[in-house]
PDB file of C-alpha atoms in Angstrom:
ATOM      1  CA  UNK A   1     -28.376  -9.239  16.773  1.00 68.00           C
ATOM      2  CA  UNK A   2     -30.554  -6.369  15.797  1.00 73.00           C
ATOM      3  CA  UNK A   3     -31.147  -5.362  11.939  1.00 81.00           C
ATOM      4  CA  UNK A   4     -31.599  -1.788  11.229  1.00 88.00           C
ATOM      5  CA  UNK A   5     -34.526  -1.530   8.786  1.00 88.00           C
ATOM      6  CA  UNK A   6     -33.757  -0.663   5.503  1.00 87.00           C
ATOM      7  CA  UNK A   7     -33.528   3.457   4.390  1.00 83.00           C
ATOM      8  CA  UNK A   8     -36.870   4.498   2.516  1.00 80.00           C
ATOM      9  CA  UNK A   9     -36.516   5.224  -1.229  1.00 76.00           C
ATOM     10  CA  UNK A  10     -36.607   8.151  -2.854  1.00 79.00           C
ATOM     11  CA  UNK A  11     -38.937   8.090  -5.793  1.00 83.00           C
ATOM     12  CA  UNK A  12     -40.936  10.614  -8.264  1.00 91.00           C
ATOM     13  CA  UNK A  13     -44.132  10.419 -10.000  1.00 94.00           C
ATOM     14  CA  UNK A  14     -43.656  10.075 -13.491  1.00 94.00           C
ATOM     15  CA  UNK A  15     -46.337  11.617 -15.817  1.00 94.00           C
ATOM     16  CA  UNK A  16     -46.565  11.238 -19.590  1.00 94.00           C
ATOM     17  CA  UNK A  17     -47.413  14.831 -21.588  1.00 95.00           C
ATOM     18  CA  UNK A  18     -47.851  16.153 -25.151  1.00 95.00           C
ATOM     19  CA  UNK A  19     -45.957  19.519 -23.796  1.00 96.00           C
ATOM     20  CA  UNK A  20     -43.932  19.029 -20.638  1.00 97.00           C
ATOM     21  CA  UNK A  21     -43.268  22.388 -19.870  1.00 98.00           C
ATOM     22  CA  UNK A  22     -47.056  23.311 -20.525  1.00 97.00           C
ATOM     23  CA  UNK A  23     -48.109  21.016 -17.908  1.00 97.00           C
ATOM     24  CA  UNK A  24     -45.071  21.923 -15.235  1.00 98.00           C
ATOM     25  CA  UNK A  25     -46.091  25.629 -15.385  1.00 98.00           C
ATOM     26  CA  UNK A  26     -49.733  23.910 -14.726  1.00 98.00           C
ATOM     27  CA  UNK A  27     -48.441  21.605 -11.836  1.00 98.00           C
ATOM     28  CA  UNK A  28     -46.027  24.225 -10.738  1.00 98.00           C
ATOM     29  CA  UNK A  29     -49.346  26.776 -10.132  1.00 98.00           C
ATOM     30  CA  UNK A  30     -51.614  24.526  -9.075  1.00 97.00           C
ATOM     31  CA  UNK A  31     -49.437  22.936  -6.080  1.00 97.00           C
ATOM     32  CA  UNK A  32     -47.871  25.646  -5.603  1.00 97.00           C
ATOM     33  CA  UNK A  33     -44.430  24.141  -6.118  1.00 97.00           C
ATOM     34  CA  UNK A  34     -41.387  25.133  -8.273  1.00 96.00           C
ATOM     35  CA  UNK A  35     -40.030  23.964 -11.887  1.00 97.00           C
ATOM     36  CA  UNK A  36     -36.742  23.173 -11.043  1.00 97.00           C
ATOM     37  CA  UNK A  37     -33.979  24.749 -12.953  1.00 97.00           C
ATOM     38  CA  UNK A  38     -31.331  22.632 -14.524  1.00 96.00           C
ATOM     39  CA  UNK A  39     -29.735  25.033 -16.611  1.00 97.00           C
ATOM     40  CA  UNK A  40     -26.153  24.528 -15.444  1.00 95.00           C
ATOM     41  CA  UNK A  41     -26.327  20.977 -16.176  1.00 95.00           C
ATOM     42  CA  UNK A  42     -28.049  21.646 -19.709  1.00 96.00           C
ATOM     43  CA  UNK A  43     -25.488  23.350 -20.417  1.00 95.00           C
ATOM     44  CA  UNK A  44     -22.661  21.220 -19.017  1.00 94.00           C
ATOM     45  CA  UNK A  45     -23.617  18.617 -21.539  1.00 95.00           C
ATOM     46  CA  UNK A  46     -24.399  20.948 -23.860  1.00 96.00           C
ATOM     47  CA  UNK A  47     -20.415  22.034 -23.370  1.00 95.00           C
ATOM     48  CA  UNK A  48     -18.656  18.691 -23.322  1.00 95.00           C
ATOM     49  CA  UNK A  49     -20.847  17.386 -26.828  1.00 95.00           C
ATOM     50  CA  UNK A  50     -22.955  14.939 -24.143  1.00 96.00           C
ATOM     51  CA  UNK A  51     -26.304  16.568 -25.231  1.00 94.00           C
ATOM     52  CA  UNK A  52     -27.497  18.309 -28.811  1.00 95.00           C
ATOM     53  CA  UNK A  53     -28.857  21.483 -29.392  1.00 94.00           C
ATOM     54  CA  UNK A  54     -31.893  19.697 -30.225  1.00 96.00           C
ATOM     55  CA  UNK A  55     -32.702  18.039 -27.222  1.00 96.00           C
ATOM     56  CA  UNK A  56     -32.928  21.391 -25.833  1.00 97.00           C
ATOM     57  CA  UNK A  57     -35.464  24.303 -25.038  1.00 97.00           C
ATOM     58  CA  UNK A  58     -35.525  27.850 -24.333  1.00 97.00           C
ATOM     59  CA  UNK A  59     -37.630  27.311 -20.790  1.00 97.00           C
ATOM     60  CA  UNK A  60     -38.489  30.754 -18.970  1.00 96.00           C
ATOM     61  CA  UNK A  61     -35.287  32.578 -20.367  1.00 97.00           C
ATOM     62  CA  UNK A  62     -33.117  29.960 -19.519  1.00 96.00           C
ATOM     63  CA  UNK A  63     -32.186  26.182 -21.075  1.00 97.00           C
ATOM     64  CA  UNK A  64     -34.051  23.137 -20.454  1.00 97.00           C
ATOM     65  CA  UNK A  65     -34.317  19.574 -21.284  1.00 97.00           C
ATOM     66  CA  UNK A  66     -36.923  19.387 -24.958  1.00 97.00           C
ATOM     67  CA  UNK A  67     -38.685  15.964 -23.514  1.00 97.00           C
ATOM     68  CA  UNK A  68     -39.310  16.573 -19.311  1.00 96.00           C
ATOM     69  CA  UNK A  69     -38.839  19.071 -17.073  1.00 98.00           C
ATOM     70  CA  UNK A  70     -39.871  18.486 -12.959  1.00 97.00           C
ATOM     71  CA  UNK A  71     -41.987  20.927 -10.446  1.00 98.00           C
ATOM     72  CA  UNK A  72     -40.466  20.407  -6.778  1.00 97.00           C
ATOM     73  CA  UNK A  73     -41.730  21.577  -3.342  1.00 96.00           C
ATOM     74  CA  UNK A  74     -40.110  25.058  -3.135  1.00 96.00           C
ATOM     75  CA  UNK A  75     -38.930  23.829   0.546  1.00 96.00           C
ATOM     76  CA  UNK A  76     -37.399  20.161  -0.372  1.00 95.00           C
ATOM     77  CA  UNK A  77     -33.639  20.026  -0.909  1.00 94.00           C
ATOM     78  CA  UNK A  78     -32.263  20.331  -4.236  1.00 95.00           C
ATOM     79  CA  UNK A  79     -28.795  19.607  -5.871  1.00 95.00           C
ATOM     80  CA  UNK A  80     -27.734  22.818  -6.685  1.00 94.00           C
ATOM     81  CA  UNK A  81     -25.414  21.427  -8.915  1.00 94.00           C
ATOM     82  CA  UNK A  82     -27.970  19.835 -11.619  1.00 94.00           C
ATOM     83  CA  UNK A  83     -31.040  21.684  -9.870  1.00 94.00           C
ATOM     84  CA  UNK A  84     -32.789  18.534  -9.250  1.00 94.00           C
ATOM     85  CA  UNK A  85     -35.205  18.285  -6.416  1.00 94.00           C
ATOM     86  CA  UNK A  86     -33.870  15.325  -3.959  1.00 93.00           C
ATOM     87  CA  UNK A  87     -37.541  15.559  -2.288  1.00 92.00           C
ATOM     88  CA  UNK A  88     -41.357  15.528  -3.544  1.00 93.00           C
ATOM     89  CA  UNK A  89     -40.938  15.688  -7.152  1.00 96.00           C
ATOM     90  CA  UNK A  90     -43.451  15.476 -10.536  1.00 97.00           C
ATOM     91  CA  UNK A  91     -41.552  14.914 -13.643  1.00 96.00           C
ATOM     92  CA  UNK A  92     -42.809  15.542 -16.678  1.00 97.00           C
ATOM     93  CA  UNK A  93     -41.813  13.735 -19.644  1.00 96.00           C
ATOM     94  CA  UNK A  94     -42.562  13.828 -23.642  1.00 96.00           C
ATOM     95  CA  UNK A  95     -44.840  11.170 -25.029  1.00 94.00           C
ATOM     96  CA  UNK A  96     -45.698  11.025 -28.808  1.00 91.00           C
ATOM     97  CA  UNK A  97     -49.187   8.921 -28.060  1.00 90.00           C
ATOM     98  CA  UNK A  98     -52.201  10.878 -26.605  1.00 86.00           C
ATOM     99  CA  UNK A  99     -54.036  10.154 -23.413  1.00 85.00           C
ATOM    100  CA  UNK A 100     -56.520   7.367 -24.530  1.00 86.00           C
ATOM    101  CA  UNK A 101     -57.979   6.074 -21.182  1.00 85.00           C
ATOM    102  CA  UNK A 102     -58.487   6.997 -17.693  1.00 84.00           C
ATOM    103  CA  UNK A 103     -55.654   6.959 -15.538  1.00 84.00           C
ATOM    104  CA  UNK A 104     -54.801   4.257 -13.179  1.00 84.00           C
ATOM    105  CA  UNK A 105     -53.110   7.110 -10.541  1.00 88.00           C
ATOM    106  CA  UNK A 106     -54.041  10.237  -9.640  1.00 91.00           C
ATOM    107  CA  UNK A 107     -52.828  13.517  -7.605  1.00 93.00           C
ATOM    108  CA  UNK A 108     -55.446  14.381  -4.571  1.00 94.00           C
ATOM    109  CA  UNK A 109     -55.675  17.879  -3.420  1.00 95.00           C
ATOM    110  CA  UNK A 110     -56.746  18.521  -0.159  1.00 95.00           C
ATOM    111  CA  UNK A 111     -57.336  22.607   0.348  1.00 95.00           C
ATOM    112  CA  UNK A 112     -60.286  21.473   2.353  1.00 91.00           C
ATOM    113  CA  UNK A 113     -64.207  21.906   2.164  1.00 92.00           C
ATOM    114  CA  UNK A 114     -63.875  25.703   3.352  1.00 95.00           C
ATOM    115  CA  UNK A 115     -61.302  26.279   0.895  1.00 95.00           C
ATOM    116  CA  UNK A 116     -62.727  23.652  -2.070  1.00 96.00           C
ATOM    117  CA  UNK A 117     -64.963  26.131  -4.103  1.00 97.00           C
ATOM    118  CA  UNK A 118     -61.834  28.703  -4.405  1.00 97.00           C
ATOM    119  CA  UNK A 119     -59.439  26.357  -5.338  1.00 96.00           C
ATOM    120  CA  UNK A 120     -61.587  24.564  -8.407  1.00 98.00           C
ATOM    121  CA  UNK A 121     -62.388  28.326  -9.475  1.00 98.00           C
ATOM    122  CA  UNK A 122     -58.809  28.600  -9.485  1.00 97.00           C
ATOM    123  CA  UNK A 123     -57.574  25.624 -10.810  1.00 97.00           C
ATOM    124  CA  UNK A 124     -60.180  26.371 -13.818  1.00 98.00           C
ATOM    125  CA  UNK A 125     -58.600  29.810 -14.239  1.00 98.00           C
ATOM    126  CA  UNK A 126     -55.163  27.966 -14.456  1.00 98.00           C
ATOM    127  CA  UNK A 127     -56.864  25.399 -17.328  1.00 98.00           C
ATOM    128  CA  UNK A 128     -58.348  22.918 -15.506  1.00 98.00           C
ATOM    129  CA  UNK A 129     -61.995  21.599 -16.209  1.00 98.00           C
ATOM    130  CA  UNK A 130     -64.184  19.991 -13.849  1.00 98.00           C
ATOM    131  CA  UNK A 131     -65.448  16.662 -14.700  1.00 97.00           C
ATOM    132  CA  UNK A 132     -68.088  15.762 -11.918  1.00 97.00           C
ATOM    133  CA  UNK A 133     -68.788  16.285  -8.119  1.00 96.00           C
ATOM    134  CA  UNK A 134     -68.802  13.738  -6.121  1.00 96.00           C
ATOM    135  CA  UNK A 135     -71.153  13.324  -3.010  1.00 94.00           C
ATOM    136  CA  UNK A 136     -71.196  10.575  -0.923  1.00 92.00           C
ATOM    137  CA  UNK A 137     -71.122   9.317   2.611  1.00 91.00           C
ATOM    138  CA  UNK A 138     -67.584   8.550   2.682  1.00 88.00           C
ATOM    139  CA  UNK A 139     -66.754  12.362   1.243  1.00 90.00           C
ATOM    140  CA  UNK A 140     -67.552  15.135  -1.175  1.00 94.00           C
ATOM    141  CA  UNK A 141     -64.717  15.829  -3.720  1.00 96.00           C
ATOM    142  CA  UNK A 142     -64.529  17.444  -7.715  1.00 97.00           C
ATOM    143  CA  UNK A 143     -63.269  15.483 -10.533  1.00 96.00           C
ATOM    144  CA  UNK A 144     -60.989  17.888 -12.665  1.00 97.00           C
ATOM    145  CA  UNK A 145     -58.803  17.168 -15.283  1.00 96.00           C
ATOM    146  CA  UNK A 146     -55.482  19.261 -15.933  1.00 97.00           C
ATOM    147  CA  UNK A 147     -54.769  20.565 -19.638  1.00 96.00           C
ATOM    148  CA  UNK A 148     -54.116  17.434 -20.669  1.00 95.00           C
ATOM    149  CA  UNK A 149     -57.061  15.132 -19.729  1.00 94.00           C
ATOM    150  CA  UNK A 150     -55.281  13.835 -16.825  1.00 94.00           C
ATOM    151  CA  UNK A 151     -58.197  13.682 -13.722  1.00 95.00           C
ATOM    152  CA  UNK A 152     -57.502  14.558 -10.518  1.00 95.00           C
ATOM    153  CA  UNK A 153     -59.548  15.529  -7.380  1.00 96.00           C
ATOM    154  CA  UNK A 154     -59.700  18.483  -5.317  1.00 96.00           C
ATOM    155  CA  UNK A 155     -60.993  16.912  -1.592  1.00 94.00           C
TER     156      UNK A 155
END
């Protein structure tokens, strides 16, 4: 009897923020990717008393959730429906505690070491800071950190 191996899960990386949609318009630049819309389903709840006016935002001319908003790849499916990416996702979500430590997980970027220099310049232009360069046999990277302290490397 053969078993057919279980489907892979979908997941999403989860990342705590002081300002949500500060740090998707961040993500959004920086990768490249898109803050998904989910207007129409703010809106549904809005409409049938599910969500308050309060948990809600004026996001880019349209409305948004107040406490997270996501950044998708602009090629992953999506349900057009809620606008929620069903593919490689970051989620934002409100936090009321700062960053106080360094973070156990962290995004790698990989532009490569021909393309490296450009993309720190423009990561910094986008609010990034670097932290350090790394050299070392293994690899030469840049420590940066996003708006919000959170670190991250550019390979």
């Amino acid at each position: 009897m053969t078993t057919q191996a279980p489907a892979p899960l979908h997941w999403k990386l989860v990342i705590d923020a002081a300002d949500p949609h500060a740090q998707a318009d961040f993500w959004a630049a920086a990768l490249h990717y898109t803050a998904e819309d989910n207007s129409a389903l703010v809106e549904r709840l809005l409409s049938l008393g599910a969500l308050s006016g309060e948990a809600t935002v004026e996001y880019h001319g349209r409305a948004a959730f107040r406490d997270l908003i996501a950044v998708r790849h602009p090629e992953d499916p999506y349900d057009p429906q809620t606008g929620t990416g069903l593919g490689r996702r970051l989620l934002f979500q409100r936090v009321p505690e700062p960053k106080t430590g360094k973070n156990r997980l962290h995004l790698d970027l990989h532009p490569g070491p021909e393309r490296r220099a450009q993309e720190v310049a423009r990561l910094q232009a986008l609010g990034a800071r670097v932290l350090r360069e790394v050299k070392e046999p293994s690899g030469q990277w840049v420590v940066m950190a996003d708006p919000e302290g959170n670190e991250f490397c550019v390979q």
